[in-house]
Amino acid sequence: QVQLVESGGGLVQVGGSLRLSCAASGASLGAATVDWYRQTPGNEREFVARITSGGYRMYAESVKGRFTISRDNAHNTVILHLNSLNPEDTAVYYCHTGDPSPEYGYWGQGTQVTVSS
C-alpha cells in the first residue's frame, strides 16, 4: 500500500522560506509524477506544482518563480521549496501521486504552512 507523508510546514514571516518534503513508502517516487496541492478552509484543493516521471516541472501561476519542485531519490522524497512567501500562501499543503487526476491516486495527510504578516 502506498503511503505519502508530508513534512516541513510551519509558521514563517512574509518573505521567508520553507522546505516541504513528501516521503513515500510502498512506491518509488523516483519515476513517478508527483503533485503538490494546497487547500484553505472552505475552498477546494488548488494545484501548486508537478514533477512528471520524465522530470518536467509545472507550476501554478501564483507560485511560479517562487516555488521549486525537485526529487531526492536517495530518500524516495519529492521536495517543494517555498520562497518569498506571502500570506496568500497560507494553506495545508498536500502531495499526490498515482494518477493524473486528483480525484484518484494517493494523498498524504498534509502539512500546514502559515505565513504571518
PDB file of C-alpha atoms in Angstrom:
ATOM      1  CA  GLN A   1       0.000   0.000   0.000  1.00  0.00           C
ATOM      2  CA  VAL A   2       1.256   3.428  -0.943  1.00  0.00           C
ATOM      3  CA  GLN A   3       1.609   5.962   1.838  1.00  0.00           C
ATOM      4  CA  LEU A   4       2.699   9.560   1.492  1.00  0.00           C
ATOM      5  CA  VAL A   5       3.849  11.671   4.408  1.00  0.00           C
ATOM      6  CA  GLU A   6       4.334  15.416   4.124  1.00  0.00           C
ATOM      7  CA  SER A   7       6.526  17.376   6.494  1.00  0.00           C
ATOM      8  CA  GLY A   8       8.307  20.693   6.792  1.00  0.00           C
ATOM      9  CA  GLY A   9       5.398  23.035   7.273  1.00  0.00           C
ATOM     10  CA  GLY A  10       5.323  25.703   9.930  1.00  0.00           C
ATOM     11  CA  LEU A  11       4.933  29.359  10.757  1.00  0.00           C
ATOM     12  CA  VAL A  12       7.055  31.801   8.788  1.00  0.00           C
ATOM     13  CA  GLN A  13       7.090  35.542   8.260  1.00  0.00           C
ATOM     14  CA  VAL A  14       6.361  37.273   4.977  1.00  0.00           C
ATOM     15  CA  GLY A  15       9.294  36.852   2.631  1.00  0.00           C
ATOM     16  CA  GLY A  16      10.501  33.737   4.371  1.00  0.00           C
ATOM     17  CA  SER A  17      11.147  30.255   3.052  1.00  0.00           C
ATOM     18  CA  LEU A  18      10.195  26.690   3.836  1.00  0.00           C
ATOM     19  CA  ARG A  19      11.179  23.292   2.534  1.00  0.00           C
ATOM     20  CA  LEU A  20       8.354  20.779   2.319  1.00  0.00           C
ATOM     21  CA  SER A  21       9.003  17.061   1.903  1.00  0.00           C
ATOM     22  CA  CYS A  22       6.790  14.302   0.583  1.00  0.00           C
ATOM     23  CA  ALA A  23       8.144  10.902   1.585  1.00  0.00           C
ATOM     24  CA  ALA A  24       6.718   7.694   0.190  1.00  0.00           C
ATOM     25  CA  SER A  25       6.501   4.101   1.270  1.00  0.00           C
ATOM     26  CA  GLY A  26       5.139   1.318  -0.875  1.00  0.00           C
ATOM     27  CA  ALA A  27       6.096   3.099  -4.091  1.00  0.00           C
ATOM     28  CA  SER A  28       9.092   4.695  -5.732  1.00  0.00           C
ATOM     29  CA  LEU A  29       8.739   8.408  -6.359  1.00  0.00           C
ATOM     30  CA  GLY A  30      11.866   8.445  -8.463  1.00  0.00           C
ATOM     31  CA  ALA A  31       9.994   7.706 -11.666  1.00  0.00           C
ATOM     32  CA  ALA A  32       6.541   8.881 -10.686  1.00  0.00           C
ATOM     33  CA  THR A  33       4.589  12.001 -11.449  1.00  0.00           C
ATOM     34  CA  VAL A  34       4.087  13.817  -8.158  1.00  0.00           C
ATOM     35  CA  ASP A  35       1.958  16.848  -7.480  1.00  0.00           C
ATOM     36  CA  TRP A  36       1.700  19.354  -4.684  1.00  0.00           C
ATOM     37  CA  TYR A  37      -1.670  20.897  -3.928  1.00  0.00           C
ATOM     38  CA  ARG A  38      -2.792  23.256  -1.215  1.00  0.00           C
ATOM     39  CA  GLN A  39      -6.094  23.933   0.457  1.00  0.00           C
ATOM     40  CA  THR A  40      -7.534  26.648   2.661  1.00  0.00           C
ATOM     41  CA  PRO A  41     -10.686  26.262   4.775  1.00  0.00           C
ATOM     42  CA  GLY A  42     -13.854  26.314   2.704  1.00  0.00           C
ATOM     43  CA  ASN A  43     -12.009  26.042  -0.599  1.00  0.00           C
ATOM     44  CA  GLU A  44     -11.130  23.241  -2.974  1.00  0.00           C
ATOM     45  CA  ARG A  45      -7.633  21.933  -3.259  1.00  0.00           C
ATOM     46  CA  GLU A  46      -5.544  24.093  -5.567  1.00  0.00           C
ATOM     47  CA  PHE A  47      -2.794  22.793  -7.817  1.00  0.00           C
ATOM     48  CA  VAL A  48       0.632  24.147  -6.882  1.00  0.00           C
ATOM     49  CA  ALA A  49       3.330  22.184  -8.700  1.00  0.00           C
ATOM     50  CA  ARG A  50       4.071  18.959 -10.541  1.00  0.00           C
ATOM     51  CA  ILE A  51       7.141  16.993 -11.448  1.00  0.00           C
ATOM     52  CA  THR A  52       6.475  14.394 -14.111  1.00  0.00           C
ATOM     53  CA  SER A  53       8.014  10.982 -14.493  1.00  0.00           C
ATOM     54  CA  GLY A  54      10.297  12.485 -17.141  1.00  0.00           C
ATOM     55  CA  GLY A  55      11.400  15.322 -14.889  1.00  0.00           C
ATOM     56  CA  TYR A  56       9.274  18.079 -16.440  1.00  0.00           C
ATOM     57  CA  ARG A  57       8.159  20.685 -13.939  1.00  0.00           C
ATOM     58  CA  MET A  58       4.933  22.661 -13.925  1.00  0.00           C
ATOM     59  CA  TYR A  59       3.798  25.423 -11.577  1.00  0.00           C
ATOM     60  CA  ALA A  60       0.675  27.365 -10.841  1.00  0.00           C
ATOM     61  CA  GLU A  61       0.991  30.968 -11.988  1.00  0.00           C
ATOM     62  CA  SER A  62       0.628  32.180  -8.414  1.00  0.00           C
ATOM     63  CA  VAL A  63       3.813  30.390  -7.329  1.00  0.00           C
ATOM     64  CA  LYS A  64       5.913  30.443 -10.487  1.00  0.00           C
ATOM     65  CA  GLY A  65       9.348  31.870  -9.800  1.00  0.00           C
ATOM     66  CA  ARG A  66       8.960  31.425  -6.041  1.00  0.00           C
ATOM     67  CA  PHE A  67       8.418  27.685  -5.556  1.00  0.00           C
ATOM     68  CA  THR A  68      10.617  24.877  -6.857  1.00  0.00           C
ATOM     69  CA  ILE A  69       9.782  21.187  -7.010  1.00  0.00           C
ATOM     70  CA  SER A  70      12.517  18.570  -7.081  1.00  0.00           C
ATOM     71  CA  ARG A  71      13.297  14.945  -6.260  1.00  0.00           C
ATOM     72  CA  ASP A  72      15.520  13.424  -3.605  1.00  0.00           C
ATOM     73  CA  ASN A  73      15.749   9.906  -4.934  1.00  0.00           C
ATOM     74  CA  ALA A  74      18.113   8.778  -2.209  1.00  0.00           C
ATOM     75  CA  HIS A  75      15.300   9.286   0.282  1.00  0.00           C
ATOM     76  CA  ASN A  76      12.376   8.471  -2.023  1.00  0.00           C
ATOM     77  CA  THR A  77      11.134  12.000  -1.479  1.00  0.00           C
ATOM     78  CA  VAL A  78       9.813  14.919  -3.505  1.00  0.00           C
ATOM     79  CA  ILE A  79      10.702  18.357  -2.213  1.00  0.00           C
ATOM     80  CA  LEU A  80       8.873  21.641  -2.590  1.00  0.00           C
ATOM     81  CA  HIS A  81      10.939  24.721  -1.853  1.00  0.00           C
ATOM     82  CA  LEU A  82       8.798  27.713  -0.948  1.00  0.00           C
ATOM     83  CA  ASN A  83      10.462  31.113  -1.221  1.00  0.00           C
ATOM     84  CA  SER A  84       9.271  34.707  -0.947  1.00  0.00           C
ATOM     85  CA  LEU A  85       6.237  33.556   0.972  1.00  0.00           C
ATOM     86  CA  ASN A  86       3.245  35.813   1.407  1.00  0.00           C
ATOM     87  CA  PRO A  87       0.051  35.452   3.480  1.00  0.00           C
ATOM     88  CA  GLU A  88      -1.835  34.122   0.437  1.00  0.00           C
ATOM     89  CA  ASP A  89       0.400  31.051   0.561  1.00  0.00           C
ATOM     90  CA  THR A  90      -1.058  30.062   3.921  1.00  0.00           C
ATOM     91  CA  ALA A  91      -2.695  26.656   3.464  1.00  0.00           C
ATOM     92  CA  VAL A  92      -2.401  22.970   4.132  1.00  0.00           C
ATOM     93  CA  TYR A  93      -0.053  21.530   1.530  1.00  0.00           C
ATOM     94  CA  TYR A  94      -0.607  18.001   0.229  1.00  0.00           C
ATOM     95  CA  CYS A  95       1.341  15.754  -2.087  1.00  0.00           C
ATOM     96  CA  HIS A  96      -0.330  13.409  -4.526  1.00  0.00           C
ATOM     97  CA  THR A  97       0.746  10.636  -6.849  1.00  0.00           C
ATOM     98  CA  GLY A  98      -0.585   7.588  -8.627  1.00  0.00           C
ATOM     99  CA  ASP A  99      -2.990   9.176 -11.094  1.00  0.00           C
ATOM    100  CA  PRO A 100      -3.081  12.281 -13.313  1.00  0.00           C
ATOM    101  CA  SER A 101      -6.391  13.223 -11.755  1.00  0.00           C
ATOM    102  CA  PRO A 102      -6.526  14.452  -8.156  1.00  0.00           C
ATOM    103  CA  GLU A 103      -9.768  12.511  -7.807  1.00  0.00           C
ATOM    104  CA  TYR A 104      -7.746   9.312  -7.777  1.00  0.00           C
ATOM    105  CA  GLY A 105      -4.355   8.139  -6.646  1.00  0.00           C
ATOM    106  CA  TYR A 106      -2.754   8.652  -3.272  1.00  0.00           C
ATOM    107  CA  TRP A 107      -2.648  11.606  -0.902  1.00  0.00           C
ATOM    108  CA  GLY A 108      -0.705  12.414   2.187  1.00  0.00           C
ATOM    109  CA  GLN A 109      -2.208  13.888   5.329  1.00  0.00           C
ATOM    110  CA  GLY A 110      -0.948  17.387   4.605  1.00  0.00           C
ATOM    111  CA  THR A 111       1.361  19.849   6.313  1.00  0.00           C
ATOM    112  CA  GLN A 112       0.287  23.301   7.474  1.00  0.00           C
ATOM    113  CA  VAL A 113       2.055  26.385   6.161  1.00  0.00           C
ATOM    114  CA  THR A 114       1.224  29.667   7.850  1.00  0.00           C
ATOM    115  CA  VAL A 115       2.688  32.953   6.655  1.00  0.00           C
ATOM    116  CA  SER A 116       2.349  35.837   9.075  1.00  0.00           C
ATOM    117  CA  SER A 117       2.368  39.469   8.028  1.00  0.00           C
TER     118      SER A 117
END
